[in-house]
Short mmCIF file of C-alpha atoms in Angstrom, two decimals:
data_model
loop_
_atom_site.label_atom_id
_atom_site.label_comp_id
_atom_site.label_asym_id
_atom_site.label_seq_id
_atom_site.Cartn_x
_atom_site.Cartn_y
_atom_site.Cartn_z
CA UNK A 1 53.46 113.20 127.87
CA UNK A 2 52.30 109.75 126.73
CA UNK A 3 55.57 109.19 124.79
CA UNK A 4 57.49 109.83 128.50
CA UNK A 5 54.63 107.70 129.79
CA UNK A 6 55.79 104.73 127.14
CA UNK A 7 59.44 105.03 127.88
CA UNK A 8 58.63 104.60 131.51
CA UNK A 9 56.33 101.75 130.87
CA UNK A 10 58.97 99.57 129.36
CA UNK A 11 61.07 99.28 131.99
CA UNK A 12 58.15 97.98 133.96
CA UNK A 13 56.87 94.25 134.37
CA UNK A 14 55.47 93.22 130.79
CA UNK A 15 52.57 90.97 130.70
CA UNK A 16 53.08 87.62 128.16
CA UNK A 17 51.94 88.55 124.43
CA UNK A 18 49.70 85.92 122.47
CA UNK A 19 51.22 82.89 121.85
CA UNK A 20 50.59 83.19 117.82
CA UNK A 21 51.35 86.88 118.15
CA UNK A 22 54.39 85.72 120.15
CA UNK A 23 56.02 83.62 117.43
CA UNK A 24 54.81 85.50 114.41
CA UNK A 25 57.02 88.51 116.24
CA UNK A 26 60.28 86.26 116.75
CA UNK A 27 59.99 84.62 113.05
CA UNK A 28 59.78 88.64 112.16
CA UNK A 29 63.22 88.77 114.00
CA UNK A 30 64.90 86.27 112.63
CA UNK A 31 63.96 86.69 109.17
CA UNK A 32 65.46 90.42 109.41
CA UNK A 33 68.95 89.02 111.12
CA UNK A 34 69.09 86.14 108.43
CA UNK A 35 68.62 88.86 105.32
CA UNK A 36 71.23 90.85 106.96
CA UNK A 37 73.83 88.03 107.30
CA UNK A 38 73.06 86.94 103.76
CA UNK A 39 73.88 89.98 102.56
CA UNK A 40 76.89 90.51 104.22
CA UNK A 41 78.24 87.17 103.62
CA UNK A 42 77.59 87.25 99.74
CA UNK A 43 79.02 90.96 99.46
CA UNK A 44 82.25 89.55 101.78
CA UNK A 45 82.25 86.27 99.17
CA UNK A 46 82.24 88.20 96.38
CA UNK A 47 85.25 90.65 97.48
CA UNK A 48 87.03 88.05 98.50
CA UNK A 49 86.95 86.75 94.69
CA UNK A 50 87.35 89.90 93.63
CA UNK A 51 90.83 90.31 95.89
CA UNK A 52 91.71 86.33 94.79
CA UNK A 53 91.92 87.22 91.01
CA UNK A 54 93.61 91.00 91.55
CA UNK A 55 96.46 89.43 93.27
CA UNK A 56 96.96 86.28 90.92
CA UNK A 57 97.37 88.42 88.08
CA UNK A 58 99.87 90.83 90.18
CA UNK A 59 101.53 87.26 90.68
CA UNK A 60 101.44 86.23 87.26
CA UNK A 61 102.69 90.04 86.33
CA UNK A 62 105.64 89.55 88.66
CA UNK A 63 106.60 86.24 87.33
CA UNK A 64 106.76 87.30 84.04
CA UNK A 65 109.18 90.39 85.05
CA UNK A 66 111.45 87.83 87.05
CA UNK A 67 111.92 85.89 84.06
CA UNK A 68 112.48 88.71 81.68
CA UNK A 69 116.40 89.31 80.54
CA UNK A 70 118.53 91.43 83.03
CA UNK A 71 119.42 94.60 81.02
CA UNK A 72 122.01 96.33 83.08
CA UNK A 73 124.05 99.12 82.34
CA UNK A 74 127.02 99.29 79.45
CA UNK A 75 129.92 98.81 82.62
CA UNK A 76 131.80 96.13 82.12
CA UNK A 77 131.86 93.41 84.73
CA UNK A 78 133.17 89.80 85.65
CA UNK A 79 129.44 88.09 86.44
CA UNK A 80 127.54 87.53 82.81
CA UNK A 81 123.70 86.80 83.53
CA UNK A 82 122.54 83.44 81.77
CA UNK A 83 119.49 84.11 79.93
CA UNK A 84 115.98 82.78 80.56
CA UNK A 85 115.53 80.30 78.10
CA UNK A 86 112.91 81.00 75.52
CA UNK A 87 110.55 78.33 76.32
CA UNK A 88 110.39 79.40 79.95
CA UNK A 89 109.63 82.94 78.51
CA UNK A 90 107.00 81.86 76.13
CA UNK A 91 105.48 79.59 79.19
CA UNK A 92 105.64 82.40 81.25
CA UNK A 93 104.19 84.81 79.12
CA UNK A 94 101.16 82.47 78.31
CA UNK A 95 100.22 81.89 81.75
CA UNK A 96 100.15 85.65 82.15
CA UNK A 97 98.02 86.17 79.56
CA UNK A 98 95.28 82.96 80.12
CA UNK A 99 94.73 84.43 83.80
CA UNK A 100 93.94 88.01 81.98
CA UNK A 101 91.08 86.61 79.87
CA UNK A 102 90.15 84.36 83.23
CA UNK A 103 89.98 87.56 85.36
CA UNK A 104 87.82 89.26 83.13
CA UNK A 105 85.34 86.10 82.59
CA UNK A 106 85.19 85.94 86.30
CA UNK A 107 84.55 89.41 86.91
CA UNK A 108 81.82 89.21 84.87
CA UNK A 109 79.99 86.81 86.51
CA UNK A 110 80.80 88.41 90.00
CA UNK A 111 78.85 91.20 89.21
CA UNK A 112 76.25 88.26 88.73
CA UNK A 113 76.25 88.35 92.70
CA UNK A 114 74.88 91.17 92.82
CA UNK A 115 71.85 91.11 90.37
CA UNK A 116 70.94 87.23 91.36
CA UNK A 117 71.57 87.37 95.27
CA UNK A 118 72.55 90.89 97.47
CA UNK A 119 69.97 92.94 95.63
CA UNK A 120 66.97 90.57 96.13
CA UNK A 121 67.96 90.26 99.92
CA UNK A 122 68.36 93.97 100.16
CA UNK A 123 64.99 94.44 98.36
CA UNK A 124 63.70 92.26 100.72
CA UNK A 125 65.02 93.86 103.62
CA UNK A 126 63.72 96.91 102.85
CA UNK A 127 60.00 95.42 102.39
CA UNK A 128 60.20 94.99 106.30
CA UNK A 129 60.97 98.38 107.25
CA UNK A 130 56.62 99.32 107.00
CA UNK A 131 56.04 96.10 109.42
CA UNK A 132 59.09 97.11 111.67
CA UNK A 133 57.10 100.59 112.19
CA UNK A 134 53.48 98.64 112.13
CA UNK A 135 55.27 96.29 114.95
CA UNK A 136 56.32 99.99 117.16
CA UNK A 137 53.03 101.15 116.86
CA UNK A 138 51.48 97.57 118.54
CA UNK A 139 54.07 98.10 121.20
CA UNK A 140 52.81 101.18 122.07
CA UNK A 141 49.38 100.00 121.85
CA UNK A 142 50.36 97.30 124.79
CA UNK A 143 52.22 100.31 127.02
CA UNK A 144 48.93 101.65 127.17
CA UNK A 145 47.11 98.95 127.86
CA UNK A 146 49.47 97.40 130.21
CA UNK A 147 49.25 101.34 132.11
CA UNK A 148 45.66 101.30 132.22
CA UNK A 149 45.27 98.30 133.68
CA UNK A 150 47.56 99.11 136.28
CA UNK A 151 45.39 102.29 136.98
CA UNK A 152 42.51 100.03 136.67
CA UNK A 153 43.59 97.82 139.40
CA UNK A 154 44.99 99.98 141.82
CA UNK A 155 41.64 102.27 141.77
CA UNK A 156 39.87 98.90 142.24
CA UNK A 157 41.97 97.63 145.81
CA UNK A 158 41.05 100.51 147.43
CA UNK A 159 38.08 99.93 149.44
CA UNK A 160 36.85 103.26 150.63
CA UNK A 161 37.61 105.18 147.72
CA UNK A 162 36.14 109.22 147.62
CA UNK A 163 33.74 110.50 144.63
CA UNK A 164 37.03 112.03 143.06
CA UNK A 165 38.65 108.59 142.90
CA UNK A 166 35.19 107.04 141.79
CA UNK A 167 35.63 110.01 138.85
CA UNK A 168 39.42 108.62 138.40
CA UNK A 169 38.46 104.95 138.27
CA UNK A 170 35.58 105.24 135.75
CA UNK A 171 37.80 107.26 133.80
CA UNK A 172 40.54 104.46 134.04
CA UNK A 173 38.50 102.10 133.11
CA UNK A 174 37.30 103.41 129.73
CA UNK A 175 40.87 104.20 128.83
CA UNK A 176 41.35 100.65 129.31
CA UNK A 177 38.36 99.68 127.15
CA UNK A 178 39.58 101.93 124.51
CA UNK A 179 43.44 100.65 124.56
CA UNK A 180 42.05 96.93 124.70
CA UNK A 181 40.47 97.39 121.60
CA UNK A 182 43.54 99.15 119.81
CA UNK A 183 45.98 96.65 121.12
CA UNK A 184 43.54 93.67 119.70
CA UNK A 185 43.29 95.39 116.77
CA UNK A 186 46.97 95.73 116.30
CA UNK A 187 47.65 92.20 117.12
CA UNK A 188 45.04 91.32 114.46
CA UNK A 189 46.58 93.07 111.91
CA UNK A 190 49.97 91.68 112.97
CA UNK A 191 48.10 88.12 112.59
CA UNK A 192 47.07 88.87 108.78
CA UNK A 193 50.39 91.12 107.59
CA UNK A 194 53.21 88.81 108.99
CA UNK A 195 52.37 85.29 107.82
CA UNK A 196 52.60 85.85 104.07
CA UNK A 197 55.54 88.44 104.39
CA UNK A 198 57.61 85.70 106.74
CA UNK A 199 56.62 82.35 104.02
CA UNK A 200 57.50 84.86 100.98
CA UNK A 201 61.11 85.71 102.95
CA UNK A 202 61.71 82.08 103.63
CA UNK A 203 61.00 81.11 100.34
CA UNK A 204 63.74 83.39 98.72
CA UNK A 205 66.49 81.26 100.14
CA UNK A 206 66.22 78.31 98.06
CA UNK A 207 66.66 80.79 94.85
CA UNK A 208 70.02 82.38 96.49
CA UNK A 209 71.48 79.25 98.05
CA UNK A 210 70.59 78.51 94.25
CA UNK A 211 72.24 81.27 92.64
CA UNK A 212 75.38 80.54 94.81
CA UNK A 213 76.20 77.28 94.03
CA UNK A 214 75.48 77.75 90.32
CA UNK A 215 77.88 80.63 90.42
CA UNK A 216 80.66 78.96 92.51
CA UNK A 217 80.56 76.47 90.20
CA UNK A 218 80.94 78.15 87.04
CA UNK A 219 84.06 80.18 88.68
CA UNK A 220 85.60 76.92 89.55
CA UNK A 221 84.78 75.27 86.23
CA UNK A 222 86.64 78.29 84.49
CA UNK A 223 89.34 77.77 86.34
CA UNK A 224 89.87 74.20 86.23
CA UNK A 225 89.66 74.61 82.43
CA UNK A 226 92.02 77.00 82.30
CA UNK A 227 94.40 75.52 84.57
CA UNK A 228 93.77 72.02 82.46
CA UNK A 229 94.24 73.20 79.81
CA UNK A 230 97.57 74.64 80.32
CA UNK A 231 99.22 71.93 81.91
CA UNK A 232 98.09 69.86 79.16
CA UNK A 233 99.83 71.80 76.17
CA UNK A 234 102.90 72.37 78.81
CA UNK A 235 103.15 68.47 79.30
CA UNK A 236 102.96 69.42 83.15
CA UNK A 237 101.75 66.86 85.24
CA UNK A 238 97.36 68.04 85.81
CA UNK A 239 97.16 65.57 88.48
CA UNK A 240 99.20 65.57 91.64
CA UNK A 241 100.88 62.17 92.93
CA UNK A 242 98.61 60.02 94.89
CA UNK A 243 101.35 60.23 97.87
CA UNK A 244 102.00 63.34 99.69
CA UNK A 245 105.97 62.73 100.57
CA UNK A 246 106.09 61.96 96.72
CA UNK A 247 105.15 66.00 96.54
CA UNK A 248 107.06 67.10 99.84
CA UNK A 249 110.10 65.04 98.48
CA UNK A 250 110.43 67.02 94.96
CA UNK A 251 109.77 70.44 96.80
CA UNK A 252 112.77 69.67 98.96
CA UNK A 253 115.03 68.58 96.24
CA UNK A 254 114.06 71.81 94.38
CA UNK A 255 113.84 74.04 96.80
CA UNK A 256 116.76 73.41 99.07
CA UNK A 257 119.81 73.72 96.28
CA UNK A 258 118.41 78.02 96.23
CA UNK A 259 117.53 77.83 99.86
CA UNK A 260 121.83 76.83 100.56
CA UNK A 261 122.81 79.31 98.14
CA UNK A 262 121.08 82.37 99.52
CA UNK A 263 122.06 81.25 102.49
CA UNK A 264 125.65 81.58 101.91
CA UNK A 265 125.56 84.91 100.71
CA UNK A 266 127.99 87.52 102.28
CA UNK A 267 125.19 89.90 103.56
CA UNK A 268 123.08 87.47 105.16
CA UNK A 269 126.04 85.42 106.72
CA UNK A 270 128.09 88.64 108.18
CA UNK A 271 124.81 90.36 109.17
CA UNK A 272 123.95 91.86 112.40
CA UNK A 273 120.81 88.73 112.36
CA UNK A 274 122.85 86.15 111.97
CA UNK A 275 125.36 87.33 114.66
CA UNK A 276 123.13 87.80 117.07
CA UNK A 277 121.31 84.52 116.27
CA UNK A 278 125.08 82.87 117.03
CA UNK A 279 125.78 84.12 120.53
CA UNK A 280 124.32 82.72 123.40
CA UNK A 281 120.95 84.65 124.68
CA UNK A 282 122.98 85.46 127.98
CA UNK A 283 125.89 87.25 126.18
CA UNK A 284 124.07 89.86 124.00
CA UNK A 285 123.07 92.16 126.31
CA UNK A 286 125.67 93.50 128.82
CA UNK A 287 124.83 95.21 131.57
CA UNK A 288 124.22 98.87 131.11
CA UNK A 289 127.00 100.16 133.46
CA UNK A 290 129.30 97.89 131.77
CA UNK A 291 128.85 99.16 128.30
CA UNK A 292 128.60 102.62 129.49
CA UNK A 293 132.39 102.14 130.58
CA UNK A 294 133.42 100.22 127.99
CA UNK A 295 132.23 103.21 125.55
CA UNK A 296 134.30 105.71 128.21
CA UNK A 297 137.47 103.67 127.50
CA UNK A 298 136.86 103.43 123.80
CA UNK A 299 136.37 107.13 123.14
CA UNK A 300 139.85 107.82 124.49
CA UNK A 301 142.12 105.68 122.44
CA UNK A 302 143.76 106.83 119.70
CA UNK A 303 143.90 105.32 116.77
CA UNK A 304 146.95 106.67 115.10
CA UNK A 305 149.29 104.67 117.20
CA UNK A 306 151.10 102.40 115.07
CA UNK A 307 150.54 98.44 115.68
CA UNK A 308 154.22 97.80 117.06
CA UNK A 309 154.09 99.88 119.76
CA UNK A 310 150.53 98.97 120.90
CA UNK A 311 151.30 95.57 121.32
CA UNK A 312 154.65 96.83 123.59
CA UNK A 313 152.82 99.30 125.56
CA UNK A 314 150.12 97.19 126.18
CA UNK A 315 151.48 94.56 127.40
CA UNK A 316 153.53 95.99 130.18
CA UNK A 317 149.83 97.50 131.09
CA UNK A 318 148.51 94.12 130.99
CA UNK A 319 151.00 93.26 133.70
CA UNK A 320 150.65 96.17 136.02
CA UNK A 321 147.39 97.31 135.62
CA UNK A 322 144.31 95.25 137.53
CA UNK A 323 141.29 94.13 134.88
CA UNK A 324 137.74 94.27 135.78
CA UNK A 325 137.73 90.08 135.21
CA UNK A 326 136.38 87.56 132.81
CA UNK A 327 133.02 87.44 133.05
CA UNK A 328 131.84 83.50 132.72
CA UNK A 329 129.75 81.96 130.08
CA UNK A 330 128.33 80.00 132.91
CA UNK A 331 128.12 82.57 136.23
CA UNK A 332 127.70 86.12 134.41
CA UNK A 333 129.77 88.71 136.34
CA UNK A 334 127.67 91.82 137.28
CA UNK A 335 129.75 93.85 139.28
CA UNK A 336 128.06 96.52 141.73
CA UNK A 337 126.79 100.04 140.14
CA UNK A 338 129.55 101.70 143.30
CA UNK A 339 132.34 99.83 142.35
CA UNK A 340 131.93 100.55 138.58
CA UNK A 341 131.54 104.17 139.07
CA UNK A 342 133.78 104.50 141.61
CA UNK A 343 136.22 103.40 139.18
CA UNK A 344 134.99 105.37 136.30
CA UNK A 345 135.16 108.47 138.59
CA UNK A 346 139.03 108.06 140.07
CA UNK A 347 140.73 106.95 136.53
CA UNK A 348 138.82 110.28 134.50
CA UNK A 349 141.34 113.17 135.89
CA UNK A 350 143.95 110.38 134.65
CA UNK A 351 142.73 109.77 131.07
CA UNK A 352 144.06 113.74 130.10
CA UNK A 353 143.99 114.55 126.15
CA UNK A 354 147.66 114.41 126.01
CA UNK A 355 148.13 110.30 127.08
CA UNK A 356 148.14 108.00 124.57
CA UNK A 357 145.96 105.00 124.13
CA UNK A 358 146.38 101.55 122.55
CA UNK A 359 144.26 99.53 120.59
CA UNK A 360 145.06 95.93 121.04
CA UNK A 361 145.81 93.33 118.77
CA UNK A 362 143.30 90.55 117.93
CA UNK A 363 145.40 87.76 119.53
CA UNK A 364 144.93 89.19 122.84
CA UNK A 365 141.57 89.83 122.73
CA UNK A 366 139.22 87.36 124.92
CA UNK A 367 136.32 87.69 122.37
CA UNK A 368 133.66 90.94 122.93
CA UNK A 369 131.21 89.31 124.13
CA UNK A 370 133.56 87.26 127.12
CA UNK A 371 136.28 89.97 127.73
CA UNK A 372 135.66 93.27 130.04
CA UNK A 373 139.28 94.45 130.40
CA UNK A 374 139.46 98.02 128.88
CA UNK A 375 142.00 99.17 126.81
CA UNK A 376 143.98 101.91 129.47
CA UNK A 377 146.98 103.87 128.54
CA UNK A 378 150.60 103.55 130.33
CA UNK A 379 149.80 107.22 132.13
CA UNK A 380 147.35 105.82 134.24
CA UNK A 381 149.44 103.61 136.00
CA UNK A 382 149.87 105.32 139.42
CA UNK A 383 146.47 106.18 139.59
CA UNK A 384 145.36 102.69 139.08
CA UNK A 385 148.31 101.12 141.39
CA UNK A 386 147.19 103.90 144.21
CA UNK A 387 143.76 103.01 143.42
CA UNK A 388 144.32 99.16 144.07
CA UNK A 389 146.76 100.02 147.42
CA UNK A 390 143.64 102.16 148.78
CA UNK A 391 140.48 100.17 150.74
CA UNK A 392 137.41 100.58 148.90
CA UNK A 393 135.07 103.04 150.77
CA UNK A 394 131.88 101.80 151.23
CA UNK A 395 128.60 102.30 149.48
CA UNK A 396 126.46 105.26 151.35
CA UNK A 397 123.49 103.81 153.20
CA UNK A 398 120.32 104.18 151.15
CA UNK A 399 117.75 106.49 152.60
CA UNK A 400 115.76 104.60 155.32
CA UNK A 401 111.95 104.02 153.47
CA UNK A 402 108.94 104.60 156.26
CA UNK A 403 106.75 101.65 156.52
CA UNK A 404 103.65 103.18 154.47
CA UNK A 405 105.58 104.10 151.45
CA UNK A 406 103.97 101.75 149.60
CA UNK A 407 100.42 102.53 150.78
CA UNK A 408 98.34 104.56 148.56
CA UNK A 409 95.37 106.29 150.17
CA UNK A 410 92.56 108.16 147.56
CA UNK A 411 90.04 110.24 149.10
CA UNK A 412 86.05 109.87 148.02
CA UNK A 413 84.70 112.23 145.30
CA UNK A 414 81.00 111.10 145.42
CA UNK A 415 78.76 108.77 147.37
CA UNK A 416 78.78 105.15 146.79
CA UNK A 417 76.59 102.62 148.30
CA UNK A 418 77.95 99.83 146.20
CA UNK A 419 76.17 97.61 143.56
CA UNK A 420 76.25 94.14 144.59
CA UNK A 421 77.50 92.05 147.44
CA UNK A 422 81.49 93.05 147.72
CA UNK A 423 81.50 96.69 147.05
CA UNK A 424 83.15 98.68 149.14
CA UNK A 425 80.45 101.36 149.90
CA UNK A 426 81.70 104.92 151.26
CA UNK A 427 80.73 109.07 151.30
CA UNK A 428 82.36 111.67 150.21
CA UNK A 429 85.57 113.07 151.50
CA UNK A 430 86.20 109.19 152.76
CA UNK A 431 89.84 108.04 152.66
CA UNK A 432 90.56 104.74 151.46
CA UNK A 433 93.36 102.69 151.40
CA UNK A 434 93.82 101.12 148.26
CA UNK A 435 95.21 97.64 148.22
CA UNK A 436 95.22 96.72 144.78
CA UNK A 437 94.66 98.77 141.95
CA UNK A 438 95.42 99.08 137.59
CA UNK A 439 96.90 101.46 135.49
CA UNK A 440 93.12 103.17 134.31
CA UNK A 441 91.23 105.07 136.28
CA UNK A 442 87.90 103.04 134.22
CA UNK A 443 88.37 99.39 136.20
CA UNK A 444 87.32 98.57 139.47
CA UNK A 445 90.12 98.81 142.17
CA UNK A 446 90.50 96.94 145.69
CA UNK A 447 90.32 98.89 149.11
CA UNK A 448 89.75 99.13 153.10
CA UNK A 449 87.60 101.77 154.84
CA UNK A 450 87.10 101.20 158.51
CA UNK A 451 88.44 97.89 158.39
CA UNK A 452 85.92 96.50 155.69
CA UNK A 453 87.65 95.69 152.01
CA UNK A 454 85.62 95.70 148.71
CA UNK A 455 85.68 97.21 145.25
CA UNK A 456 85.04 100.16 144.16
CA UNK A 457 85.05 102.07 141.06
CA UNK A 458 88.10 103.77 140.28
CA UNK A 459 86.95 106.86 138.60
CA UNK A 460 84.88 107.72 141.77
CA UNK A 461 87.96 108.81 143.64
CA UNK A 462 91.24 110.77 143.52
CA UNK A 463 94.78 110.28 144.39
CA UNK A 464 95.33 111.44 148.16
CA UNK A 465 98.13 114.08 148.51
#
């Protein structure tokens, strides 16, 4: 009962705690906050040396492969690799093996970290799990005391008060005595405990910002030396130019001569990237209905026609038949989903198994892209020619669309009498018309009831039937 009496308590008003007690209790806070970024930040510093020296040597590793002689198979064939010379391989090879020994200096001293700097801070942390308790307890000292006060004064206002309320107040009142000496005594305590704890935390931090830099150090020391040292029995240059577009100048001039030649390989310049990359962004995607009958046309010709008569039979089509048009670079033609299918529809029955289709010849091709004449074989002729003689019919009406289509109504699952100035507040079984609204059911949407608009939350209503 007192513990439900507590919970209750601390959503009440809270009287001010003692200014010492008051600060002693937020240096308490921030002490615990500051050990647990510490030790977070050191154990995400040390991983991320950890992940630093795992991948050079993978790098190193993979370098050393790439420079290792191409052994192919016993097939004879025109290209001869040119092998790596043997300096590179010995430079190679010695750079591999100085960032093993590196890696396993370093690692050593990254388990330093966690001897010299995450295990003291975790020690420490733990040392303030007894005052975090000691701290709860004092709380619940002041809940009490804070509740008998309250039954203290409201016993006290009344001014005709019977003997059972006389019984009630003296009771009340050495409750309060009681919980004003166990609160004082807790703050007391609190006064004594927390000082030393909070100048002994505090003074930890010097000996791990310490520890840090003396470690950070020693891993770049290691690897300047190792570095250094290389470059010095390689004759590479240890110290960059003073000018930057000195450096950016003899990247370019050594990177651009491999960039060009890649680039000019077979795959990359015939692939489907580089293709699309070409054509202009309003010429690579066709309309749907377009392609659809482009792919109905296709599927019908036959490709065992010899070349000589395709180019005869197709162009006396060409003359007779009507094309669809050339479709612009600059005005796209989109012809209407009717005409299309009416088209599609009347030249099927024509396009029988036994007809023969043409493929034409590249020289009378538009391009892909520009071109939307379909290949069509000589038997459709009359059908086409009857087809361009007859009036288009024209499209169907479209169904006529009542004026609260777009209206959505939901109807009121619970009671709402809204939160804050805006809501829309309504009962249940209310209908509301919803004026704007989101895909989840978890936001707030926008509606009217009886001519008022608000918000209102979505999940307290239902889609109206």
């Amino acid at each position: 009962m007192q513990s439900v009496q507590r919970q209750f308590g601390r959503f009440m008003k809270r009287s001010a705690d003692e200014s010492q007690v008051a600060l002693l209790l937020s240096d308490f806070d921030q002490i615990d906050k500051l050990l647990d970024k510490i030790v977070d930040s050191t154990r995400a510093w040390r991983d991320a040396w950890s992940s630093l020296l795992t991948h050079q040597d993978r790098l190193f590793t993979e370098f050393e492969g790439l420079y290792a002689p191409i052994i192919g198979s016993s097939e004879a064939t025109s290209h001869t690799p040119v092998p790596t010379p043997e300096a590179t391989l010995a430079r190679t090879s010695k750079i591999r093996v100085e960032y093993e020994d590196l890696k396993k200096d370093l690692l050593e001293q990254l388990n330093g970290i966690d001897e010299r700097m995450i295990d003291p801070a975790s020690q420490a942390k733990e040392l303030l799990t007894p005052l975090k308790k000691t701290i709860k307890k004092r709380q619940d000292k002041k809940l009490d005391y804070e509740r008998h006060t309250g039954r203290v004064d409201s016993y006290s206002k009344r001014t005709k008060r019977t003997d059972r309320e006389n019984a009630s107040l003296a009771k009340a009142e050495d409750d309060l005595t009681r919980s004003t000496e166990e609160y004082h005594a807790a703050d007391e305590h609190l006064r004594k405990c927390l000082p030393p704890l909070i100048a002994a935390v505090f003074s930890l931090l010097p000996r791990l910002l310490s520890a840090q830099i003396e470690i950070q150090n020693n891993l770049l020391a290691n690897y300047y030396t190792v570095i250094y040292g290389y470059c010095e029995e390689e004759q590479f240059p240890a110290n960059p130019p003073q000018d930057l577009e000195d450096t950016v100048t003899e990247w370019e001039q050594a990177c651009n001569p491999v960039q060009e030649q890649i680039e000019s390989f077979g795959c990359i310049v015939n692939g489907k990237t580089a293709r699309s990359n070409s054509q202009p962004s309003n010429e690579r995607r066709p309309s749907n209905t377009l392609t659809a009958l482009n792919n109905r046309f296709r599927s019908n010709q036959n490709v065992s026609t010899q070349q000589s008569q395709s180019d005869t039979k197709l162009g006396a089509a060409n003359d007779n038949v009507p094309s669809l048009g050339i479709r612009s670079k600059s005005t796209p033609y989109a012809p209407s989903a009717h005409s299309v299918q009416s088209l599609y529809k009347d030249t099927a029955p024509a396009l029988s198994s036994s007809s023969v289709a043409e493929t034409p010849t590249s020289s009378q091709q538009v391009s892909q892209s520009d071109s939307l004449t379909p290949s069509i074989p000589l038997s459709t002729k009359p059908s086409l020619s009857a087809i361009a003689g007859q009036k288009k019919r024209p499209p169907p009406p479209p169904k006529p669309r009542s004026a609260s289509s777009n209206v959505t109504f939901v109807t009121a699952l619970y009671d709402f009498g809204g939160q804050s100035a805006g809501d829309l507040a309504f009962q249940e079984g209310d209908r509301i018309r919803v004026v704007k609204r989101t895909e989840s059911t978890d936001d707030w949407w926008d509606g009217e009831l009886h001519g008022v608009k608000g918000s209102f939350p979505a999940n307290y209503v239902e889609l109206a039937e």
